[in-house]
Amino acid sequence: DGGITQSPKYLFRKEGQNVTLSCEQNLNHDAMYWYRQDPGQGLRLIYYSQIVNDFQKGDIAEGYSVSREKKESFPLTVTSAQKNPTAFYLCASSSGGRQFNTEAFFGQGTRLTVV
Amino acid sequence: QKEVEQDPGPLSVPEGAIVSLNCTYSNSAFQYFMWYRQYSRKGPELLMYTYSSGNKEDGRFTAQVDKSSKYISLFIRDSQPSDSATYLCAMNPSLNFGNEKLTFGTGTRLTIIP
């Protein structure tokens, strides 16, 4: 079945540590996205990538880093510079390009907690 | 002021009732409007999208857009307990989500009481 897989589902991080969240898709989508969801804030865009080896900052990129070495994969690293990392992280993908495209497919999310 | 405003709720209604969920927006560039449903601890899934003023119906769901008032609504008829979820509106200036980032509302948490 095609879809987006995020792992792990739950992640605990100690203060000062970097952690990497995995996102893999087998939909052959060009574009991939990372969102952060907090209560009362909705979804906020962290980073997005429209093509392999290229990515752009979203609205809240500080304290995060990404890579896009393969079309299928878009890992997100939450660095120690992110002051308030506890949140629900969602990865999404879409076909991108110039064709009609309104649907973003989301993964099931990773809940990150700083302990 | 946020570009997209959505009442966070929570909203509780009895089973079988008609539910009305709403968003307002301030950016005239938004032309395409989507509703996502998100169950607890899951990723959002697309319910409906529309790009013209007026109504679009899909089963028990109707999406309504009023561009002159910058106001969109989602109506759920004959609501079921399985409709209990958070509903997020999202908007885009163009058809191409790959080139424009979606702007989301904060979501409305809906509970249907059996």
PDB file of N, CA and C in Angstrom, chain A residues 61-111:
ATOM      1  N   ALA A  61      11.572  27.554  11.053  1.00  0.00           N
ATOM      2  CA  ALA A  61      12.700  26.660  10.783  1.00  0.00           C
ATOM      3  C   ALA A  61      13.804  26.695  11.850  1.00  0.00           C
ATOM      4  N   GLU A  62      13.830  27.725  12.668  1.00  0.00           N
ATOM      5  CA  GLU A  62      14.924  27.862  13.635  1.00  0.00           C
ATOM      6  C   GLU A  62      14.977  26.678  14.597  1.00  0.00           C
ATOM      7  N   GLY A  63      16.180  26.074  14.719  1.00  0.00           N
ATOM      8  CA  GLY A  63      16.341  24.943  15.621  1.00  0.00           C
ATOM      9  C   GLY A  63      16.082  23.597  14.978  1.00  0.00           C
ATOM     10  N   TYR A  64      15.804  23.615  13.677  1.00  0.00           N
ATOM     11  CA  TYR A  64      15.541  22.389  12.931  1.00  0.00           C
ATOM     12  C   TYR A  64      16.468  22.316  11.727  1.00  0.00           C
ATOM     13  N   SER A  65      16.726  21.088  11.253  1.00  0.00           N
ATOM     14  CA  SER A  65      17.447  20.903  10.002  1.00  0.00           C
ATOM     15  C   SER A  65      16.867  19.700   9.280  1.00  0.00           C
ATOM     16  N   VAL A  66      17.020  19.690   7.956  1.00  0.00           N
ATOM     17  CA  VAL A  66      16.498  18.607   7.134  1.00  0.00           C
ATOM     18  C   VAL A  66      17.520  18.239   6.073  1.00  0.00           C
ATOM     19  N   SER A  67      17.270  17.112   5.423  1.00  0.00           N
ATOM     20  CA  SER A  67      18.037  16.717   4.251  1.00  0.00           C
ATOM     21  C   SER A  67      17.085  16.038   3.285  1.00  0.00           C
ATOM     22  N   ARG A  68      17.437  16.056   2.006  1.00  0.00           N
ATOM     23  CA  ARG A  68      16.600  15.374   1.009  1.00  0.00           C
ATOM     24  C   ARG A  68      17.547  14.732  -0.010  1.00  0.00           C
ATOM     25  N   GLU A  69      18.171  13.667   0.419  1.00  0.00           N
ATOM     26  CA  GLU A  69      19.133  12.961  -0.429  1.00  0.00           C
ATOM     27  C   GLU A  69      18.450  11.959  -1.347  1.00  0.00           C
ATOM     28  N   LYS A  70      17.269  11.518  -0.955  1.00  0.00           N
ATOM     29  CA  LYS A  70      16.496  10.585  -1.772  1.00  0.00           C
ATOM     30  C   LYS A  70      15.079  11.097  -1.911  1.00  0.00           C
ATOM     31  N   LYS A  71      14.432  10.775  -3.008  1.00  0.00           N
ATOM     32  CA  LYS A  71      13.065  11.234  -3.251  1.00  0.00           C
ATOM     33  C   LYS A  71      12.131  10.720  -2.171  1.00  0.00           C
ATOM     34  N   GLU A  72      12.398   9.503  -1.676  1.00  0.00           N
ATOM     35  CA  GLU A  72      11.475   8.854  -0.760  1.00  0.00           C
ATOM     36  C   GLU A  72      11.602   9.343   0.678  1.00  0.00           C
ATOM     37  N   SER A  73      12.688  10.016   1.013  1.00  0.00           N
ATOM     38  CA  SER A  73      13.009  10.266   2.407  1.00  0.00           C
ATOM     39  C   SER A  73      13.252  11.734   2.706  1.00  0.00           C
ATOM     40  N   PHE A  74      12.729  12.200   3.847  1.00  0.00           N
ATOM     41  CA  PHE A  74      12.886  13.609   4.227  1.00  0.00           C
ATOM     42  C   PHE A  74      13.002  13.679   5.754  1.00  0.00           C
ATOM     43  N   PRO A  75      14.138  13.284   6.309  1.00  0.00           N
ATOM     44  CA  PRO A  75      14.285  13.282   7.771  1.00  0.00           C
ATOM     45  C   PRO A  75      14.417  14.688   8.358  1.00  0.00           C
ATOM     46  N   LEU A  76      13.872  14.845   9.543  1.00  0.00           N
ATOM     47  CA  LEU A  76      13.920  16.116  10.265  1.00  0.00           C
ATOM     48  C   LEU A  76      14.745  15.936  11.531  1.00  0.00           C
ATOM     49  N   THR A  77      15.736  16.789  11.731  1.00  0.00           N
ATOM     50  CA  THR A  77      16.523  16.774  12.958  1.00  0.00           C
ATOM     51  C   THR A  77      16.111  17.945  13.835  1.00  0.00           C
ATOM     52  N   VAL A  78      15.732  17.635  15.055  1.00  0.00           N
ATOM     53  CA  VAL A  78      15.413  18.661  16.041  1.00  0.00           C
ATOM     54  C   VAL A  78      16.679  18.877  16.859  1.00  0.00           C
ATOM     55  N   THR A  79      17.266  20.036  16.746  1.00  0.00           N
ATOM     56  CA  THR A  79      18.540  20.271  17.406  1.00  0.00           C
ATOM     57  C   THR A  79      18.344  20.851  18.795  1.00  0.00           C
ATOM     58  N   SER A  80      19.430  20.902  19.537  1.00  0.00           N
ATOM     59  CA  SER A  80      19.372  21.456  20.892  1.00  0.00           C
ATOM     60  C   SER A  80      19.072  22.946  20.869  1.00  0.00           C
ATOM     61  N   ALA A  81      19.182  23.569  19.705  1.00  0.00           N
ATOM     62  CA  ALA A  81      18.877  24.997  19.592  1.00  0.00           C
ATOM     63  C   ALA A  81      17.380  25.279  19.572  1.00  0.00           C
ATOM     64  N   GLN A  82      16.572  24.251  19.392  1.00  0.00           N
ATOM     65  CA  GLN A  82      15.111  24.429  19.412  1.00  0.00           C
ATOM     66  C   GLN A  82      14.687  24.519  20.870  1.00  0.00           C
ATOM     67  N   LYS A  83      14.179  25.673  21.264  1.00  0.00           N
ATOM     68  CA  LYS A  83      13.924  25.954  22.685  1.00  0.00           C
ATOM     69  C   LYS A  83      12.710  25.243  23.248  1.00  0.00           C
ATOM     70  N   ASN A  84      11.748  24.945  22.413  1.00  0.00           N
ATOM     71  CA  ASN A  84      10.509  24.321  22.893  1.00  0.00           C
ATOM     72  C   ASN A  84      10.109  23.200  21.947  1.00  0.00           C
ATOM     73  N   PRO A  85      10.831  22.088  21.947  1.00  0.00           N
ATOM     74  CA  PRO A  85      10.621  21.069  20.929  1.00  0.00           C
ATOM     75  C   PRO A  85       9.452  20.120  21.186  1.00  0.00           C
ATOM     76  N   THR A  86       8.903  20.125  22.374  1.00  0.00           N
ATOM     77  CA  THR A  86       7.804  19.194  22.673  1.00  0.00           C
ATOM     78  C   THR A  86       6.600  19.553  21.809  1.00  0.00           C
ATOM     79  N   ALA A  87       6.192  18.635  20.932  1.00  0.00           N
ATOM     80  CA  ALA A  87       5.096  18.902  19.999  1.00  0.00           C
ATOM     81  C   ALA A  87       4.795  17.621  19.224  1.00  0.00           C
ATOM     82  N   PHE A  88       3.764  17.716  18.403  1.00  0.00           N
ATOM     83  CA  PHE A  88       3.384  16.635  17.481  1.00  0.00           C
ATOM     84  C   PHE A  88       3.898  17.039  16.101  1.00  0.00           C
ATOM     85  N   TYR A  89       4.742  16.191  15.494  1.00  0.00           N
ATOM     86  CA  TYR A  89       5.363  16.523  14.221  1.00  0.00           C
ATOM     87  C   TYR A  89       4.730  15.698  13.107  1.00  0.00           C
ATOM     88  N   LEU A  90       4.333  16.387  12.048  1.00  0.00           N
ATOM     89  CA  LEU A  90       3.666  15.737  10.926  1.00  0.00           C
ATOM     90  C   LEU A  90       4.461  15.934   9.647  1.00  0.00           C
ATOM     91  N   CYS A  91       4.644  14.846   8.932  1.00  0.00           N
ATOM     92  CA  CYS A  91       5.284  14.872   7.623  1.00  0.00           C
ATOM     93  C   CYS A  91       4.193  14.718   6.567  1.00  0.00           C
ATOM     94  N   ALA A  92       4.336  15.397   5.454  1.00  0.00           N
ATOM     95  CA  ALA A  92       3.355  15.308   4.372  1.00  0.00           C
ATOM     96  C   ALA A  92       4.075  15.274   3.032  1.00  0.00           C
ATOM     97  N   SER A  93       3.373  14.806   2.025  1.00  0.00           N
ATOM     98  CA  SER A  93       3.931  14.842   0.676  1.00  0.00           C
ATOM     99  C   SER A  93       2.829  15.168  -0.312  1.00  0.00           C
ATOM    100  N   SER A  94       3.233  15.693  -1.452  1.00  0.00           N
ATOM    101  CA  SER A  94       2.298  15.943  -2.546  1.00  0.00           C
ATOM    102  C   SER A  94       3.044  15.773  -3.852  1.00  0.00           C
ATOM    103  N   SER A  95       2.286  15.662  -4.924  1.00  0.00           N
ATOM    104  CA  SER A  95       2.946  15.358  -6.191  1.00  0.00           C
ATOM    105  C   SER A  95       3.756  16.527  -6.719  1.00  0.00           C
ATOM    106  N   GLY A  96       3.415  17.762  -6.285  1.00  0.00           N
ATOM    107  CA  GLY A  96       4.221  18.904  -6.688  1.00  0.00           C
ATOM    108  C   GLY A  96       4.166  19.138  -8.180  1.00  0.00           C
ATOM    109  N   GLY A  97       5.153  19.815  -8.691  1.00  0.00           N
ATOM    110  CA  GLY A  97       5.201  20.081 -10.120  1.00  0.00           C
ATOM    111  C   GLY A  97       4.153  21.085 -10.535  1.00  0.00           C
ATOM    112  N   ARG A  98       3.763  21.060 -11.792  1.00  0.00           N
ATOM    113  CA  ARG A  98       2.838  22.062 -12.305  1.00  0.00           C
ATOM    114  C   ARG A  98       1.438  21.508 -12.519  1.00  0.00           C
ATOM    115  N   GLN A  99       1.265  20.239 -12.219  1.00  0.00           N
ATOM    116  CA  GLN A  99      -0.067  19.696 -12.473  1.00  0.00           C
ATOM    117  C   GLN A  99      -1.000  20.084 -11.341  1.00  0.00           C
ATOM    118  N   PHE A 100      -2.282  19.959 -11.624  1.00  0.00           N
ATOM    119  CA  PHE A 100      -3.301  20.226 -10.623  1.00  0.00           C
ATOM    120  C   PHE A 100      -3.039  19.375  -9.404  1.00  0.00           C
ATOM    121  N   ASN A 101      -2.952  19.992  -8.298  1.00  0.00           N
ATOM    122  CA  ASN A 101      -2.515  19.256  -7.119  1.00  0.00           C
ATOM    123  C   ASN A 101      -2.931  19.992  -5.866  1.00  0.00           C
ATOM    124  N   THR A 102      -3.971  19.544  -5.236  1.00  0.00           N
ATOM    125  CA  THR A 102      -4.369  20.198  -3.992  1.00  0.00           C
ATOM    126  C   THR A 102      -4.199  19.294  -2.793  1.00  0.00           C
ATOM    127  N   GLU A 103      -3.942  18.017  -3.003  1.00  0.00           N
ATOM    128  CA  GLU A 103      -3.980  17.127  -1.863  1.00  0.00           C
ATOM    129  C   GLU A 103      -2.594  16.859  -1.321  1.00  0.00           C
ATOM    130  N   ALA A 104      -2.479  17.054  -0.030  1.00  0.00           N
ATOM    131  CA  ALA A 104      -1.281  16.654   0.692  1.00  0.00           C
ATOM    132  C   ALA A 104      -1.628  15.412   1.497  1.00  0.00           C
ATOM    133  N   PHE A 105      -0.779  14.416   1.427  1.00  0.00           N
ATOM    134  CA  PHE A 105      -0.977  13.199   2.201  1.00  0.00           C
ATOM    135  C   PHE A 105      -0.095  13.287   3.432  1.00  0.00           C
ATOM    136  N   PHE A 106      -0.677  13.008   4.574  1.00  0.00           N
ATOM    137  CA  PHE A 106       0.044  13.130   5.833  1.00  0.00           C
ATOM    138  C   PHE A 106       0.410  11.769   6.406  1.00  0.00           C
ATOM    139  N   GLY A 107       1.539  11.733   7.117  1.00  0.00           N
ATOM    140  CA  GLY A 107       1.881  10.578   7.922  1.00  0.00           C
ATOM    141  C   GLY A 107       1.091  10.583   9.222  1.00  0.00           C
ATOM    142  N   GLN A 108       1.352   9.605  10.065  1.00  0.00           N
ATOM    143  CA  GLN A 108       0.604   9.468  11.310  1.00  0.00           C
ATOM    144  C   GLN A 108       1.210  10.268  12.452  1.00  0.00           C
ATOM    145  N   GLY A 109       2.323  10.904  12.207  1.00  0.00           N
ATOM    146  CA  GLY A 109       2.873  11.809  13.198  1.00  0.00           C
ATOM    147  C   GLY A 109       3.854  11.170  14.170  1.00  0.00           C
ATOM    148  N   THR A 110       4.714  12.004  14.714  1.00  0.00           N
ATOM    149  CA  THR A 110       5.630  11.618  15.790  1.00  0.00           C
ATOM    150  C   THR A 110       5.434  12.596  16.935  1.00  0.00           C
ATOM    151  N   ARG A 111       5.169  12.058  18.098  1.00  0.00           N
ATOM    152  CA  ARG A 111       5.020  12.924  19.268  1.00  0.00           C
ATOM    153  C   ARG A 111       6.353  12.965  20.011  1.00  0.00           C
TER     154      ARG A 111
END
